[in-house]
Amino acid sequence: MTITAPAPARTRSSRWRVVDIVVAAVLGVATGLLFVVWNAVGGAWFGVMEAITPGFGGLAVGIWLIGGVLGGLIIRKPGAALFVELLAATVSMLLGSAWAIETVYSGLAQGLGAELVFLLFAYRRFGLPVAMLAGVGAAAAAWVLELFTSGNLAKSAEFLGIYLGCLAVSGALLAGVVGWLLTRALAATGVLDRFASGRSRTR
């Protein structure tokens, strides 16, 4: 009688492949173009919400945080969230963002915020709750950065609390939920079949 040993389980490598780099770059550029559109739409929404109650403008920020969430969910490698968000911010700056170099600072901070959440789960969990937490992480990082770049450190505790809460809600919904839905939609088309994010749709 011949006994066949079971095939070894596939282990997920943290090493980036060429396809990871290419897709992350495409994601970054595409998200940067989205940012360019959102600079007008989201900027107007931000202004309207701030006029209603200072701090409510944070509800419009979530789309600017989505790059890190998409990078982490799709590539599922260390550094992907930071890479995509930072590249997207750079594209936005190069295409005329009103915030100039501060756009890149924001991309760096927001990408790190999302990246830390994926690191917290050891790059092994990528469900909706993790996506929402990554959006909140990016939002929290944006809040900290703006204490200095936007002068928010001098503003009232009430404003800072409202703004942080609105950023967190927007990050969870517009970056987290929307990013998760976009990842699932892309996976359903088969374009992500070379990634764990694509193969997981059939499990």
PDB file of C-alpha atoms in Angstrom:
ATOM      1  CA  MET A   1       0.000   0.000   0.000  1.00  0.00           C
ATOM      2  CA  THR A   2       1.350   3.398  -0.955  1.00  0.00           C
ATOM      3  CA  ILE A   3       0.800   6.293   1.373  1.00  0.00           C
ATOM      4  CA  THR A   4       0.790   9.730  -0.215  1.00  0.00           C
ATOM      5  CA  ALA A   5       1.925  12.500   2.038  1.00  0.00           C
ATOM      6  CA  PRO A   6      -0.348  15.533   2.145  1.00  0.00           C
ATOM      7  CA  ALA A   7       0.828  18.540   0.160  1.00  0.00           C
ATOM      8  CA  PRO A   8       2.393  21.193   2.338  1.00  0.00           C
ATOM      9  CA  ALA A   9       0.210  24.176   3.091  1.00  0.00           C
ATOM     10  CA  ARG A  10       0.972  27.251   1.032  1.00  0.00           C
ATOM     11  CA  THR A  11       2.646  29.867   3.171  1.00  0.00           C
ATOM     12  CA  ARG A  12       2.141  33.529   2.438  1.00  0.00           C
ATOM     13  CA  SER A  13       5.412  35.252   1.654  1.00  0.00           C
ATOM     14  CA  SER A  14       6.004  38.840   2.691  1.00  0.00           C
ATOM     15  CA  ARG A  15       8.376  39.323  -0.241  1.00  0.00           C
ATOM     16  CA  TRP A  16       7.094  41.591  -2.976  1.00  0.00           C
ATOM     17  CA  ARG A  17       6.771  40.139  -6.489  1.00  0.00           C
ATOM     18  CA  VAL A  18       7.013  42.154  -9.686  1.00  0.00           C
ATOM     19  CA  VAL A  19       3.247  41.873 -10.106  1.00  0.00           C
ATOM     20  CA  ASP A  20       2.770  43.287  -6.590  1.00  0.00           C
ATOM     21  CA  ILE A  21       4.862  46.342  -7.453  1.00  0.00           C
ATOM     22  CA  VAL A  22       3.091  46.894 -10.771  1.00  0.00           C
ATOM     23  CA  VAL A  23      -0.415  46.568  -9.342  1.00  0.00           C
ATOM     24  CA  ALA A  24       0.442  48.733  -6.322  1.00  0.00           C
ATOM     25  CA  ALA A  25       1.757  51.410  -8.688  1.00  0.00           C
ATOM     26  CA  VAL A  26      -1.404  51.239 -10.810  1.00  0.00           C
ATOM     27  CA  LEU A  27      -3.528  51.473  -7.659  1.00  0.00           C
ATOM     28  CA  GLY A  28      -1.529  54.455  -6.465  1.00  0.00           C
ATOM     29  CA  VAL A  29      -1.898  56.355  -9.732  1.00  0.00           C
ATOM     30  CA  ALA A  30      -5.611  55.511 -10.055  1.00  0.00           C
ATOM     31  CA  THR A  31      -6.255  56.571  -6.469  1.00  0.00           C
ATOM     32  CA  GLY A  32      -4.270  59.746  -7.050  1.00  0.00           C
ATOM     33  CA  LEU A  33      -6.590  60.609  -9.940  1.00  0.00           C
ATOM     34  CA  LEU A  34      -9.531  59.951  -7.629  1.00  0.00           C
ATOM     35  CA  PHE A  35      -7.948  62.352  -5.137  1.00  0.00           C
ATOM     36  CA  VAL A  36      -7.753  65.028  -7.827  1.00  0.00           C
ATOM     37  CA  VAL A  37     -11.515  64.769  -8.341  1.00  0.00           C
ATOM     38  CA  TRP A  38     -12.141  64.646  -4.609  1.00  0.00           C
ATOM     39  CA  ASN A  39     -10.012  67.754  -4.070  1.00  0.00           C
ATOM     40  CA  ALA A  40     -12.886  69.688  -5.632  1.00  0.00           C
ATOM     41  CA  VAL A  41     -15.875  67.621  -4.501  1.00  0.00           C
ATOM     42  CA  GLY A  42     -14.619  66.756  -1.036  1.00  0.00           C
ATOM     43  CA  GLY A  43     -13.138  70.205  -0.560  1.00  0.00           C
ATOM     44  CA  ALA A  44     -16.518  71.808  -1.219  1.00  0.00           C
ATOM     45  CA  TRP A  45     -18.250  69.315   1.096  1.00  0.00           C
ATOM     46  CA  PHE A  46     -15.634  70.006   3.770  1.00  0.00           C
ATOM     47  CA  GLY A  47     -16.324  73.734   3.564  1.00  0.00           C
ATOM     48  CA  VAL A  48     -20.101  73.298   3.817  1.00  0.00           C
ATOM     49  CA  MET A  49     -19.829  70.981   6.832  1.00  0.00           C
ATOM     50  CA  GLU A  50     -17.386  73.309   8.589  1.00  0.00           C
ATOM     51  CA  ALA A  51     -19.855  76.159   8.122  1.00  0.00           C
ATOM     52  CA  ILE A  52     -22.539  74.087   9.861  1.00  0.00           C
ATOM     53  CA  THR A  53     -20.347  73.111  12.818  1.00  0.00           C
ATOM     54  CA  PRO A  54     -16.550  73.389  13.055  1.00  0.00           C
ATOM     55  CA  GLY A  55     -15.121  69.882  12.999  1.00  0.00           C
ATOM     56  CA  PHE A  56     -17.878  68.369  10.872  1.00  0.00           C
ATOM     57  CA  GLY A  57     -15.643  68.808   7.846  1.00  0.00           C
ATOM     58  CA  GLY A  58     -13.936  65.607   8.902  1.00  0.00           C
ATOM     59  CA  LEU A  59     -16.894  63.712   7.467  1.00  0.00           C
ATOM     60  CA  ALA A  60     -15.645  64.545   3.964  1.00  0.00           C
ATOM     61  CA  VAL A  61     -12.078  63.322   4.450  1.00  0.00           C
ATOM     62  CA  GLY A  62     -12.541  59.544   4.094  1.00  0.00           C
ATOM     63  CA  ILE A  63     -11.969  59.302   0.338  1.00  0.00           C
ATOM     64  CA  TRP A  64      -8.522  60.851   0.805  1.00  0.00           C
ATOM     65  CA  LEU A  65      -7.715  57.914   3.110  1.00  0.00           C
ATOM     66  CA  ILE A  66      -8.789  55.109   0.804  1.00  0.00           C
ATOM     67  CA  GLY A  67      -5.425  54.461  -0.869  1.00  0.00           C
ATOM     68  CA  GLY A  68      -3.904  52.825   2.195  1.00  0.00           C
ATOM     69  CA  VAL A  69      -6.950  50.652   2.725  1.00  0.00           C
ATOM     70  CA  LEU A  70      -6.988  49.481  -0.901  1.00  0.00           C
ATOM     71  CA  GLY A  71      -3.261  48.822  -0.916  1.00  0.00           C
ATOM     72  CA  GLY A  72      -3.425  46.731   2.219  1.00  0.00           C
ATOM     73  CA  LEU A  73      -6.527  44.780   1.204  1.00  0.00           C
ATOM     74  CA  ILE A  74      -5.396  43.982  -2.337  1.00  0.00           C
ATOM     75  CA  ILE A  75      -1.617  43.524  -2.100  1.00  0.00           C
ATOM     76  CA  ARG A  76      -1.560  42.088   1.429  1.00  0.00           C
ATOM     77  CA  LYS A  77       2.161  42.696   1.872  1.00  0.00           C
ATOM     78  CA  PRO A  78       4.050  44.824   4.404  1.00  0.00           C
ATOM     79  CA  GLY A  79       4.367  48.372   3.130  1.00  0.00           C
ATOM     80  CA  ALA A  80       1.542  48.152   0.580  1.00  0.00           C
ATOM     81  CA  ALA A  81      -0.822  50.482   2.425  1.00  0.00           C
ATOM     82  CA  LEU A  82       1.901  53.097   2.840  1.00  0.00           C
ATOM     83  CA  PHE A  83       3.137  52.743  -0.756  1.00  0.00           C
ATOM     84  CA  VAL A  84      -0.274  53.176  -2.396  1.00  0.00           C
ATOM     85  CA  GLU A  85      -1.405  56.079  -0.199  1.00  0.00           C
ATOM     86  CA  LEU A  86       1.904  57.919  -0.561  1.00  0.00           C
ATOM     87  CA  LEU A  87       2.009  57.439  -4.334  1.00  0.00           C
ATOM     88  CA  ALA A  88      -1.605  58.586  -4.636  1.00  0.00           C
ATOM     89  CA  ALA A  89      -0.832  61.723  -2.628  1.00  0.00           C
ATOM     90  CA  THR A  90       2.219  62.415  -4.791  1.00  0.00           C
ATOM     91  CA  VAL A  91       0.155  62.101  -7.970  1.00  0.00           C
ATOM     92  CA  SER A  92      -2.437  64.465  -6.491  1.00  0.00           C
ATOM     93  CA  MET A  93       0.262  66.999  -5.652  1.00  0.00           C
ATOM     94  CA  LEU A  94       1.851  66.788  -9.103  1.00  0.00           C
ATOM     95  CA  LEU A  95      -1.527  67.365 -10.726  1.00  0.00           C
ATOM     96  CA  GLY A  96      -2.077  70.598  -8.835  1.00  0.00           C
ATOM     97  CA  SER A  97      -3.389  69.881  -5.338  1.00  0.00           C
ATOM     98  CA  ALA A  98      -4.085  73.136  -3.505  1.00  0.00           C
ATOM     99  CA  TRP A  99      -2.190  71.796  -0.492  1.00  0.00           C
ATOM    100  CA  ALA A 100       1.075  71.379  -2.458  1.00  0.00           C
ATOM    101  CA  ILE A 101       3.805  69.496  -0.554  1.00  0.00           C
ATOM    102  CA  GLU A 102       1.528  69.057   2.473  1.00  0.00           C
ATOM    103  CA  THR A 103      -0.403  66.572   0.321  1.00  0.00           C
ATOM    104  CA  VAL A 104       2.625  64.279   0.395  1.00  0.00           C
ATOM    105  CA  TYR A 105       3.015  64.698   4.161  1.00  0.00           C
ATOM    106  CA  SER A 106      -0.629  63.690   4.519  1.00  0.00           C
ATOM    107  CA  GLY A 107      -0.145  60.651   2.289  1.00  0.00           C
ATOM    108  CA  LEU A 108       2.819  59.543   4.380  1.00  0.00           C
ATOM    109  CA  ALA A 109       0.959  59.922   7.678  1.00  0.00           C
ATOM    110  CA  GLN A 110      -2.296  58.382   6.463  1.00  0.00           C
ATOM    111  CA  GLY A 111      -0.505  55.476   4.816  1.00  0.00           C
ATOM    112  CA  LEU A 112       1.374  54.776   8.035  1.00  0.00           C
ATOM    113  CA  GLY A 113      -1.878  54.898  10.016  1.00  0.00           C
ATOM    114  CA  ALA A 114      -3.489  52.259   7.803  1.00  0.00           C
ATOM    115  CA  GLU A 115      -0.275  50.228   7.641  1.00  0.00           C
ATOM    116  CA  LEU A 116      -0.077  49.958  11.428  1.00  0.00           C
ATOM    117  CA  VAL A 117      -3.544  48.397  11.554  1.00  0.00           C
ATOM    118  CA  PHE A 118      -2.640  45.713   9.005  1.00  0.00           C
ATOM    119  CA  LEU A 119       0.592  45.131  10.957  1.00  0.00           C
ATOM    120  CA  LEU A 120      -1.424  44.749  14.152  1.00  0.00           C
ATOM    121  CA  PHE A 121      -3.189  41.799  12.522  1.00  0.00           C
ATOM    122  CA  ALA A 122       0.136  40.471  11.173  1.00  0.00           C
ATOM    123  CA  TYR A 123      -1.089  40.920   7.572  1.00  0.00           C
ATOM    124  CA  ARG A 124      -3.353  37.887   8.016  1.00  0.00           C
ATOM    125  CA  ARG A 125      -6.822  39.381   8.404  1.00  0.00           C
ATOM    126  CA  PHE A 126      -8.451  41.461   5.702  1.00  0.00           C
ATOM    127  CA  GLY A 127     -12.169  41.375   6.401  1.00  0.00           C
ATOM    128  CA  LEU A 128     -14.539  44.307   6.698  1.00  0.00           C
ATOM    129  CA  PRO A 129     -13.753  45.053  10.383  1.00  0.00           C
ATOM    130  CA  VAL A 130     -10.025  45.266   9.618  1.00  0.00           C
ATOM    131  CA  ALA A 131     -10.690  47.464   6.579  1.00  0.00           C
ATOM    132  CA  MET A 132     -12.762  49.817   8.740  1.00  0.00           C
ATOM    133  CA  LEU A 133     -10.072  49.883  11.420  1.00  0.00           C
ATOM    134  CA  ALA A 134      -7.457  50.669   8.759  1.00  0.00           C
ATOM    135  CA  GLY A 135      -9.601  53.621   7.678  1.00  0.00           C
ATOM    136  CA  VAL A 136      -9.831  54.772  11.288  1.00  0.00           C
ATOM    137  CA  GLY A 137      -6.065  54.356  11.673  1.00  0.00           C
ATOM    138  CA  ALA A 138      -5.467  56.549   8.637  1.00  0.00           C
ATOM    139  CA  ALA A 139      -7.936  59.092  10.024  1.00  0.00           C
ATOM    140  CA  ALA A 140      -6.217  59.191  13.407  1.00  0.00           C
ATOM    141  CA  ALA A 141      -2.858  59.749  11.724  1.00  0.00           C
ATOM    142  CA  ALA A 142      -4.345  62.576   9.652  1.00  0.00           C
ATOM    143  CA  TRP A 143      -5.711  64.156  12.839  1.00  0.00           C
ATOM    144  CA  VAL A 144      -2.289  64.063  14.520  1.00  0.00           C
ATOM    145  CA  LEU A 145      -0.532  65.521  11.479  1.00  0.00           C
ATOM    146  CA  GLU A 146      -3.024  68.371  11.172  1.00  0.00           C
ATOM    147  CA  LEU A 147      -2.370  69.413  14.751  1.00  0.00           C
ATOM    148  CA  PHE A 148       0.817  70.896  13.306  1.00  0.00           C
ATOM    149  CA  THR A 149       0.323  71.422   9.564  1.00  0.00           C
ATOM    150  CA  SER A 150      -3.126  73.019   9.908  1.00  0.00           C
ATOM    151  CA  GLY A 151      -2.606  74.756  13.238  1.00  0.00           C
ATOM    152  CA  ASN A 152      -5.239  72.609  14.928  1.00  0.00           C
ATOM    153  CA  LEU A 153      -3.093  72.378  18.048  1.00  0.00           C
ATOM    154  CA  ALA A 154      -4.209  75.903  18.909  1.00  0.00           C
ATOM    155  CA  LYS A 155      -7.917  75.097  18.537  1.00  0.00           C
ATOM    156  CA  SER A 156     -10.350  74.149  21.280  1.00  0.00           C
ATOM    157  CA  ALA A 157     -10.683  70.704  22.789  1.00  0.00           C
ATOM    158  CA  GLU A 158     -14.310  70.671  21.627  1.00  0.00           C
ATOM    159  CA  PHE A 159     -13.290  71.208  18.017  1.00  0.00           C
ATOM    160  CA  LEU A 160     -10.543  68.590  18.218  1.00  0.00           C
ATOM    161  CA  GLY A 161     -12.923  66.025  19.683  1.00  0.00           C
ATOM    162  CA  ILE A 162     -15.629  66.656  17.083  1.00  0.00           C
ATOM    163  CA  TYR A 163     -13.091  66.630  14.268  1.00  0.00           C
ATOM    164  CA  LEU A 164     -11.482  63.391  15.434  1.00  0.00           C
ATOM    165  CA  GLY A 165     -14.874  61.694  15.748  1.00  0.00           C
ATOM    166  CA  CYS A 166     -15.946  62.829  12.284  1.00  0.00           C
ATOM    167  CA  LEU A 167     -12.622  61.764  10.783  1.00  0.00           C
ATOM    168  CA  ALA A 168     -12.982  58.326  12.381  1.00  0.00           C
ATOM    169  CA  VAL A 169     -16.526  57.871  11.040  1.00  0.00           C
ATOM    170  CA  SER A 170     -15.494  59.010   7.569  1.00  0.00           C
ATOM    171  CA  GLY A 171     -12.391  56.818   7.630  1.00  0.00           C
ATOM    172  CA  ALA A 172     -14.379  53.765   8.680  1.00  0.00           C
ATOM    173  CA  LEU A 173     -17.103  54.288   6.053  1.00  0.00           C
ATOM    174  CA  LEU A 174     -15.641  56.111   3.036  1.00  0.00           C
ATOM    175  CA  ALA A 175     -12.203  54.506   3.260  1.00  0.00           C
ATOM    176  CA  GLY A 176     -12.912  51.227   5.077  1.00  0.00           C
ATOM    177  CA  VAL A 177     -16.303  50.070   3.802  1.00  0.00           C
ATOM    178  CA  VAL A 178     -15.931  51.578   0.327  1.00  0.00           C
ATOM    179  CA  GLY A 179     -12.388  50.209   0.029  1.00  0.00           C
ATOM    180  CA  TRP A 180     -13.554  46.746   1.063  1.00  0.00           C
ATOM    181  CA  LEU A 181     -16.449  46.831  -1.417  1.00  0.00           C
ATOM    182  CA  LEU A 182     -14.152  47.977  -4.226  1.00  0.00           C
ATOM    183  CA  THR A 183     -11.737  45.147  -3.450  1.00  0.00           C
ATOM    184  CA  ARG A 184     -14.556  42.603  -3.583  1.00  0.00           C
ATOM    185  CA  ALA A 185     -15.838  44.078  -6.843  1.00  0.00           C
ATOM    186  CA  LEU A 186     -12.385  43.855  -8.414  1.00  0.00           C
ATOM    187  CA  ALA A 187     -11.927  40.297  -7.134  1.00  0.00           C
ATOM    188  CA  ALA A 188     -15.253  39.276  -8.670  1.00  0.00           C
ATOM    189  CA  THR A 189     -13.988  40.270 -12.121  1.00  0.00           C
ATOM    190  CA  GLY A 190     -11.025  37.909 -11.839  1.00  0.00           C
ATOM    191  CA  VAL A 191      -8.368  40.622 -12.230  1.00  0.00           C
ATOM    192  CA  LEU A 192      -7.003  39.844  -8.769  1.00  0.00           C
ATOM    193  CA  ASP A 193      -6.656  36.082  -9.272  1.00  0.00           C
ATOM    194  CA  ARG A 194      -2.871  36.323  -8.877  1.00  0.00           C
ATOM    195  CA  PHE A 195      -3.416  37.722  -5.386  1.00  0.00           C
ATOM    196  CA  ALA A 196      -4.753  36.168  -2.201  1.00  0.00           C
ATOM    197  CA  SER A 197      -7.373  38.930  -2.228  1.00  0.00           C
ATOM    198  CA  GLY A 198      -8.698  37.525  -5.508  1.00  0.00           C
ATOM    199  CA  ARG A 199      -8.444  33.852  -4.692  1.00  0.00           C
ATOM    200  CA  SER A 200     -10.206  34.282  -1.350  1.00  0.00           C
ATOM    201  CA  ARG A 201     -13.486  35.151  -3.091  1.00  0.00           C
ATOM    202  CA  THR A 202     -13.967  31.483  -3.995  1.00  0.00           C
ATOM    203  CA  ARG A 203     -13.404  30.191  -0.469  1.00  0.00           C
TER     204      ARG A 203
END
